[in-house]
CSV table of C-alpha atoms in Angstrom, one decimal:
chain,number,residue,atom,x,y,z
A,1,ASN,CA,96.2,111.6,91.4
A,2,PRO,CA,93.3,110.6,93.8
A,3,ILE,CA,92.9,107.2,92.1
A,4,ALA,CA,96.6,106.4,92.6
A,5,LEU,CA,96.4,107.5,96.3
A,6,GLU,CA,93.3,105.3,96.9
A,7,ASN,CA,95.1,102.3,95.3
A,8,TYR,CA,98.2,102.9,97.4
A,9,ARG,CA,96.0,103.0,100.6
A,10,LYS,CA,94.5,99.7,99.7
A,11,ALA,CA,98.0,98.3,99.0
A,12,PHE,CA,99.2,99.7,102.4
A,13,ASP,CA,96.5,97.7,104.2
A,14,ILE,CA,97.5,94.5,102.4
A,15,PHE,CA,101.2,95.0,103.1
A,16,LEU,CA,100.6,95.9,106.7
A,17,ALA,CA,98.4,92.7,107.2
A,18,THR,CA,101.1,90.5,105.6
A,19,ASN,CA,104.0,92.4,107.3
A,20,ASP,CA,105.7,92.9,103.9
A,21,SER,CA,108.2,95.6,104.9
A,22,THR,CA,110.0,95.4,101.5
A,23,SER,CA,106.8,96.2,99.5
A,24,MET,CA,105.9,98.8,102.2
A,25,SER,CA,109.2,100.7,101.5
A,26,ARG,CA,108.5,100.7,97.8
A,27,LEU,CA,104.9,101.9,98.5
A,28,PHE,CA,106.2,104.8,100.6
A,29,ASN,CA,108.6,105.8,97.8
A,30,ASN,CA,105.7,105.7,95.3
A,31,LEU,CA,103.6,107.9,97.6
A,32,GLY,CA,106.4,110.3,97.8
A,33,VAL,CA,106.5,110.5,94.0
A,34,VAL,CA,102.7,111.2,93.8
A,35,TYR,CA,102.9,114.0,96.4
A,36,LYS,CA,105.9,115.4,94.7
A,37,ASN,CA,104.0,115.6,91.4
A,38,LEU,CA,101.1,117.2,93.3
A,39,GLU,CA,103.7,119.8,94.7
A,40,SER,CA,102.9,118.7,98.2
A,41,TYR,CA,106.6,118.6,99.1
A,42,ASP,CA,106.3,118.2,102.9
A,43,SER,CA,104.2,115.1,102.4
A,44,ALA,CA,106.6,113.8,99.7
A,45,ARG,CA,109.6,114.3,102.0
A,46,TYR,CA,107.7,112.5,104.8
A,47,TYR,CA,107.0,109.4,102.7
A,48,TYR,CA,110.5,109.4,101.2
A,49,LEU,CA,112.0,109.4,104.7
A,50,LEU,CA,109.7,106.4,105.7
A,51,SER,CA,110.9,104.6,102.6
A,52,LEU,CA,114.5,105.4,103.4
A,53,LYS,CA,114.2,104.0,106.9
A,54,GLY,CA,112.7,100.7,105.6
A,55,LYS,CA,115.4,100.3,103.0
A,56,ARG,CA,118.2,101.0,105.5
A,57,GLN,CA,116.7,98.3,107.8
A,58,LYS,CA,116.9,95.9,104.8
A,59,ASN,CA,120.3,97.1,103.8
A,60,ASP,CA,119.0,97.8,100.3
A,61,GLU,CA,121.8,100.0,99.0
A,62,LYS,CA,120.3,100.4,95.5
A,63,GLY,CA,117.0,101.5,97.0
A,64,ILE,CA,118.7,103.8,99.5
A,65,ALA,CA,120.5,105.6,96.7
A,66,SER,CA,117.3,106.0,94.7
A,67,THR,CA,115.4,107.4,97.7
A,68,LEU,CA,118.2,109.8,98.6
A,69,THR,CA,118.1,111.1,95.1
A,70,ASN,CA,114.3,111.7,95.5
A,71,LEU,CA,114.9,113.5,98.8
A,72,GLY,CA,117.5,115.7,97.0
A,73,ILE,CA,115.0,116.6,94.3
A,74,VAL,CA,112.3,117.6,96.8
A,75,SER,CA,114.8,119.8,98.7
A,76,PHE,CA,116.0,121.4,95.5
A,77,LEU,CA,112.4,122.2,94.5
A,78,GLU,CA,112.0,123.9,97.9
A,79,ASN,CA,115.2,125.9,97.3
A,80,GLU,CA,116.8,124.0,100.3
A,81,TYR,CA,120.1,123.7,98.4
A,82,ALA,CA,122.4,122.6,101.2
A,83,ALA,CA,120.1,119.7,102.1
A,84,ALA,CA,119.7,118.8,98.4
A,85,GLU,CA,123.4,118.8,97.9
A,86,ASN,CA,123.9,116.6,100.9
A,87,TYR,CA,121.4,114.0,99.7
A,88,PHE,CA,122.9,113.9,96.2
A,89,GLN,CA,126.4,113.5,97.5
A,90,GLN,CA,125.3,110.6,99.7
A,91,SER,CA,123.5,108.9,96.7
A,92,ILE,CA,126.7,109.3,94.6
A,93,GLU,CA,128.8,107.6,97.2
A,94,ILE,CA,126.5,104.6,97.2
A,95,GLU,CA,126.2,104.5,93.4
A,96,GLU,CA,130.0,104.6,93.1
A,97,LYS,CA,130.3,101.7,95.5
A,98,LEU,CA,127.6,99.8,93.5
A,99,GLY,CA,129.3,100.7,90.2
A,100,ASN,CA,126.0,102.2,88.9
A,101,THR,CA,127.2,104.7,86.3
A,102,GLU,CA,123.7,105.8,85.3
A,103,GLY,CA,122.9,106.7,89.0
A,104,ILE,CA,126.2,108.6,89.3
A,105,VAL,CA,125.5,110.6,86.2
A,106,ARG,CA,122.0,111.5,87.2
A,107,ASN,CA,123.1,112.8,90.6
A,108,LEU,CA,126.1,114.7,89.1
A,109,ASN,CA,123.7,116.5,86.8
A,110,ASN,CA,121.5,117.3,89.8
A,111,LEU,CA,124.5,118.7,91.7
A,112,ALA,CA,125.5,120.8,88.7
A,113,LYS,CA,122.0,122.4,88.7
A,114,ILE,CA,122.4,123.3,92.3
A,115,TYR,CA,125.8,124.8,91.8
A,116,PHE,CA,124.7,126.8,88.8
A,117,GLU,CA,121.6,128.0,90.6
A,118,ASN,CA,123.7,129.3,93.5
A,119,GLU,CA,126.2,131.0,91.1
A,120,ARG,CA,129.0,128.4,91.9
A,121,SER,CA,129.7,128.2,88.2
A,122,GLU,CA,133.1,126.6,88.4
A,123,GLU,CA,131.8,123.7,90.5
A,124,ALA,CA,128.8,123.4,88.2
A,125,TYR,CA,131.2,123.2,85.2
A,126,ARG,CA,133.4,120.6,86.8
A,127,VAL,CA,130.6,118.3,87.9
A,128,ALA,CA,128.6,118.7,84.6
A,129,TYR,CA,131.7,118.0,82.5
A,130,ARG,CA,132.3,114.7,84.5
A,131,ALA,CA,128.6,113.8,84.0
A,132,TYR,CA,128.8,114.6,80.3
A,133,GLY,CA,131.9,112.3,79.8
A,134,LEU,CA,130.2,109.4,81.6
A,135,ALA,CA,127.0,109.9,79.7
A,136,LYS,CA,128.8,109.8,76.4
A,137,GLU,CA,130.5,106.5,77.4
A,138,MET,CA,127.1,105.1,78.3
A,139,ASN,CA,125.4,106.8,75.3
A,140,THR,CA,122.5,107.9,77.4
A,141,THR,CA,120.7,110.6,75.4
A,142,LEU,CA,118.7,112.0,78.4
A,143,GLN,CA,121.8,112.6,80.6
A,144,ILE,CA,123.8,113.9,77.6
A,145,ASN,CA,120.9,116.4,77.1
A,146,GLU,CA,121.0,117.6,80.7
A,147,SER,CA,124.7,117.9,81.1
A,148,SER,CA,125.2,119.6,77.7
A,149,GLU,CA,122.6,122.2,78.6
A,150,ILE,CA,124.5,123.2,81.8
A,151,LEU,CA,127.8,123.3,79.9
A,152,TYR,CA,126.2,125.5,77.2
A,153,GLN,CA,125.0,127.9,79.9
A,154,TYR,CA,128.4,127.9,81.6
A,155,PHE,CA,130.4,128.7,78.4
A,156,LYS,CA,127.8,131.3,77.3
A,157,GLN,CA,128.2,133.0,80.7
A,158,LYS,CA,132.0,133.0,80.2
A,159,ASN,CA,131.6,134.4,76.7
A,160,LEU,CA,133.4,131.4,75.2
A,161,HIS,CA,131.3,131.4,72.1
A,162,GLU,CA,132.8,128.5,70.2
A,163,LYS,CA,132.4,126.1,73.2
A,164,ALA,CA,129.0,127.5,73.9
A,165,LEU,CA,127.9,126.8,70.3
A,166,GLU,CA,129.4,123.3,70.5
A,167,PHE,CA,127.4,122.3,73.5
A,168,TYR,CA,124.3,124.2,72.2
A,169,GLU,CA,124.4,122.0,69.1
A,170,ILE,CA,124.9,118.8,71.3
A,171,HIS,CA,122.0,119.8,73.4
A,172,ALA,CA,119.8,120.5,70.4
A,173,ALA,CA,120.7,117.2,68.8
A,174,SER,CA,120.0,115.2,72.0
A,175,SER,CA,116.7,117.1,72.4
A,176,GLN,CA,115.7,116.1,68.9
A,177,SER,CA,116.7,112.5,69.6
A,178,LEU,CA,114.6,112.4,72.7
A,179,SER,CA,111.7,113.8,70.8
A,180,ASN,CA,112.2,111.1,68.1
A,181,GLU,CA,112.5,108.4,70.7
A,182,GLU,CA,109.2,109.5,72.4
A,183,SER,CA,107.5,109.5,69.0
A,184,ALA,CA,108.8,106.0,68.3
A,185,ARG,CA,107.5,104.8,71.6
A,186,ALA,CA,104.1,106.4,70.9
A,187,ILE,CA,104.0,104.7,67.5
A,188,GLY,CA,105.0,101.4,69.1
A,189,ARG,CA,102.2,101.7,71.8
A,190,MET,CA,99.7,102.5,69.0
A,191,GLU,CA,100.8,99.5,67.0
A,192,SER,CA,100.6,97.3,70.0
A,193,ARG,CA,97.1,98.5,70.7
A,194,LEU,CA,96.1,97.9,67.1
A,195,GLU,CA,97.5,94.4,67.2
A,196,LEU,CA,95.8,93.7,70.4
A,197,SER,CA,92.5,95.1,69.0
A,198,SER,CA,92.8,92.8,66.0
A,199,GLN,CA,93.4,89.8,68.2
A,200,GLN,CA,90.5,90.8,70.4
A,201,ASN,CA,88.3,91.0,67.3
A,202,GLU,CA,89.3,87.5,66.2
A,203,ILE,CA,88.7,86.2,69.7
A,204,ALA,CA,85.3,87.9,69.8
A,205,ALA,CA,84.4,86.3,66.4
A,206,LEU,CA,85.3,82.9,67.7
A,207,LYS,CA,83.3,83.4,70.8
A,208,ARG,CA,80.3,84.5,68.8
A,209,GLU,CA,80.6,81.4,66.6
A,210,LYS,CA,80.9,79.2,69.7
A,211,GLU,CA,77.9,80.9,71.3
A,212,LEU,CA,75.8,80.2,68.2
A,213,ASN,CA,76.8,76.6,68.3
A,214,GLU,CA,76.0,76.3,71.9
A,215,LEU,CA,72.7,78.0,71.3
A,216,GLU,CA,71.8,75.4,68.8
A,217,LEU,CA,72.6,72.7,71.2
A,218,SER,CA,70.7,74.4,73.9
A,219,LYS,CA,67.6,74.6,71.7
A,220,LYS,CA,67.8,70.8,71.3
A,221,ARG,CA,68.0,70.3,75.0
A,222,ILE,CA,65.2,72.7,76.0
A,223,LEU,CA,62.6,69.9,75.9
A,224,VAL,CA,64.5,67.9,78.5
A,225,ILE,CA,65.1,70.8,81.0
A,226,SER,CA,62.9,70.3,84.0
A,227,LEU,CA,61.0,73.0,85.9
A,228,THR,CA,62.9,71.9,89.0
A,229,VAL,CA,66.3,73.0,87.6
A,230,ILE,CA,64.8,76.4,86.5
A,231,LEU,CA,63.4,76.9,90.0
A,232,VAL,CA,66.8,76.0,91.6
A,233,LEU,CA,68.6,78.5,89.4
A,234,ILE,CA,66.2,81.3,90.3
A,235,ILE,CA,66.5,80.6,94.0
A,236,THR,CA,70.3,80.5,93.7
A,237,ALA,CA,70.4,83.8,91.8
A,238,VAL,CA,68.2,85.5,94.5
A,239,ILE,CA,70.4,84.2,97.3
A,240,VAL,CA,73.6,85.4,95.5
A,241,TYR,CA,72.0,88.8,94.8
A,242,PHE,CA,71.0,89.4,98.4
A,243,ARG,CA,74.4,88.3,99.7
A,244,PHE,CA,76.1,90.5,97.2
A,245,GLN,CA,74.0,93.5,98.3
A,246,LYS,CA,74.8,92.8,102.0
A,247,ASN,CA,78.5,92.5,101.4
A,248,LYS,CA,78.4,95.7,99.2
A,249,HIS,CA,76.7,97.6,102.0
A,250,GLU,CA,79.2,96.4,104.6
A,251,LEU,CA,82.2,97.3,102.3
A,252,LEU,CA,80.8,100.8,101.6
A,253,LYS,CA,80.3,101.3,105.4
A,254,LYS,CA,83.9,100.3,106.1
A,255,ILE,CA,85.2,102.6,103.3
A,256,LEU,CA,83.2,105.6,104.5
A,257,THR,CA,84.4,105.0,108.1
A,258,SER,CA,88.0,104.9,106.9
A,259,HIS,CA,87.5,108.1,104.9
A,260,VAL,CA,85.9,109.9,107.8
A,261,MET,CA,88.8,108.9,110.1
A,262,GLU,CA,91.4,109.9,107.5
A,263,LEU,CA,89.7,113.3,106.9
A,264,GLY,CA,89.7,113.9,110.7
A,265,LEU,CA,93.4,113.1,110.8
A,266,LYS,CA,94.1,115.5,107.9
A,267,VAL,CA,92.1,118.3,109.6
A,268,ASN,CA,94.0,117.9,112.8
A,269,GLN,CA,97.3,117.8,110.9
A,270,LEU,CA,96.4,121.0,108.9
A,271,SER,CA,95.2,122.7,112.0
A,272,ALA,CA,98.5,121.9,113.8
A,273,LYS,CA,100.5,123.0,110.8
A,274,LYS,CA,98.6,126.3,110.5
A,275,ASN,CA,98.9,127.2,114.2
A,276,THR,CA,102.7,126.7,114.3
A,277,VAL,CA,104.3,129.9,115.6
A,278,LEU,CA,107.6,131.0,117.0
A,279,ASN,CA,106.8,131.4,120.6
A,280,ILE,CA,110.2,132.2,122.1
A,281,SER,CA,111.8,135.6,122.2
A,282,PHE,CA,115.0,136.6,120.5
A,283,GLU,CA,116.9,136.9,123.8
A,284,ASP,CA,115.5,133.6,125.3
A,285,LEU,CA,116.3,131.7,122.1
A,286,ASN,CA,119.9,133.0,122.0
A,287,ASP,CA,120.4,132.0,125.6
A,288,LYS,CA,119.6,128.4,124.6
A,289,LEU,CA,121.8,128.3,121.5
A,290,ILE,CA,125.5,127.6,121.4
A,291,THR,CA,125.9,129.9,118.4
A,292,PRO,CA,123.7,133.0,118.8
A,293,ILE,CA,121.7,134.2,115.8
A,294,SER,CA,121.3,137.8,114.6
A,295,ARG,CA,118.1,139.9,114.9
A,296,ARG,CA,117.5,139.6,111.1
A,297,GLU,CA,118.0,135.8,111.2
A,298,TYR,CA,115.4,135.7,114.0
A,299,GLU,CA,113.0,137.7,111.8
A,300,VAL,CA,113.6,135.2,108.9
A,301,LEU,CA,113.0,132.3,111.4
A,302,GLN,CA,109.7,133.8,112.3
A,303,GLN,CA,108.7,133.8,108.7
A,304,VAL,CA,109.8,130.2,108.3
A,305,PHE,CA,107.5,129.3,111.2
A,306,SER,CA,104.7,130.9,109.2
A,307,LYS,CA,105.3,128.4,106.4
A,308,LYS,CA,106.2,131.2,103.9
A,309,THR,CA,108.3,130.4,100.8
A,310,ASN,CA,111.7,132.1,100.3
A,311,ARG,CA,110.2,134.5,97.8
A,312,GLU,CA,107.3,135.4,100.3
A,313,ILE,CA,109.9,136.0,103.0
A,314,ALA,CA,111.9,138.3,100.8
A,315,GLU,CA,108.9,140.3,99.9
A,316,SER,CA,107.8,140.6,103.5
A,317,LEU,CA,111.2,141.8,104.7
A,318,HIS,CA,111.8,143.9,101.6
A,319,VAL,CA,115.1,142.2,100.7
A,320,SER,CA,116.3,140.1,97.7
A,321,LEU,CA,115.7,136.4,97.3
A,322,ASN,CA,119.5,135.7,97.5
A,323,THR,CA,119.7,137.6,100.8
A,324,ILE,CA,117.0,135.3,102.3
A,325,LYS,CA,118.9,132.2,101.0
A,326,THR,CA,122.0,133.5,102.7
A,327,HIS,CA,120.2,134.1,106.0
A,328,LEU,CA,118.7,130.6,105.8
A,329,LYS,CA,122.1,129.0,105.1
A,330,ASN,CA,123.6,130.9,108.1
A,331,LEU,CA,120.6,129.9,110.3
A,332,TYR,CA,121.0,126.2,109.3
A,333,ASP,CA,124.7,126.4,110.1
A,334,LYS,CA,124.2,128.0,113.5
A,335,LEU,CA,121.4,125.6,114.4
A,336,GLY,CA,123.2,122.6,113.1
A,337,VAL,CA,120.4,121.5,110.8
A,338,ASN,CA,120.0,120.9,107.1
A,339,ASN,CA,116.5,122.2,106.3
A,340,ARG,CA,113.4,124.1,107.5
A,341,THR,CA,111.7,121.0,109.0
A,342,ASP,CA,114.7,120.2,111.2
A,343,ALA,CA,115.0,123.9,112.2
A,344,ILE,CA,111.4,124.1,113.3
A,345,GLU,CA,111.6,120.9,115.3
A,346,LEU,CA,114.8,122.1,117.0
A,347,ILE,CA,113.3,125.5,118.0
A,348,MET,CA,110.1,123.9,119.2
A,349,ARG,CA,112.1,121.6,121.5
A,350,LYS,CA,113.9,124.6,122.9
A,351,SER,CA,110.7,126.6,123.4
């Protein structure tokens, strides 16, 4: 949302001027959310990491757990399952220490989705069942809905039809409940708007009545108003107008200058990102690694440097998506990293 981004930029300037690091961390987290919704995952991860750094400096464990969850979600959306799992596990550890059951359940469901996506069905079942039990204790419809869907899929896969039907019905009921809750919230918002509108109409009527009364009084005073007062008012209005125009011009100039600088920075960043290539040979790279990589892993690494998605890499190398995921996992293990960004930075340092 361009409007949201513009407002966040203004807020950033204010927080920077006041050295408000706590608000800055929240701002970075909100920017991460905006870029995640825009599917700009690299930018989202960048701002989440800035937020995490600030929250760790403030020892804000609740905020740290929340931001770790957000990082896990971004990694999951980019199919970087090992990194996502690591973030969710870290968040769960903090939430357990804080005793925040809702946060634990949310991250357990996220983990279950990862396990199910990677055909680790038994782990998915174990984690989802724990999440379902905690969600029932809390009576949180949303988390019951998510965990019951995973359990339904698990029992369906195992051909355990009675259990699959049981969790299908739970999932359907919770979905209906969520729909009803949303409808109730919408009705409540509408009623609030109607009530506010009614109050505003009453206020407007009182204002009109007051204005009419004041107008009558003004008519009685017209004869005593001097030309000098009128002249002073005119002069004051002219001065205010010209000052306003001057300030407006200066403000627009500052905004345009800021946008030009920002666009230049973005162009440089995009240019740098576009020109990233793997400029070290297979043999030279293996000479610098503790654990050598295979020729096929080197080919996958070349595609990673080209900023291709897992699916695009699979199509380029004429293999399945799961094969690419396996190659990436092996690469991360051999390089000692958790995700693509860390892998690229490591190789560039060794080049």
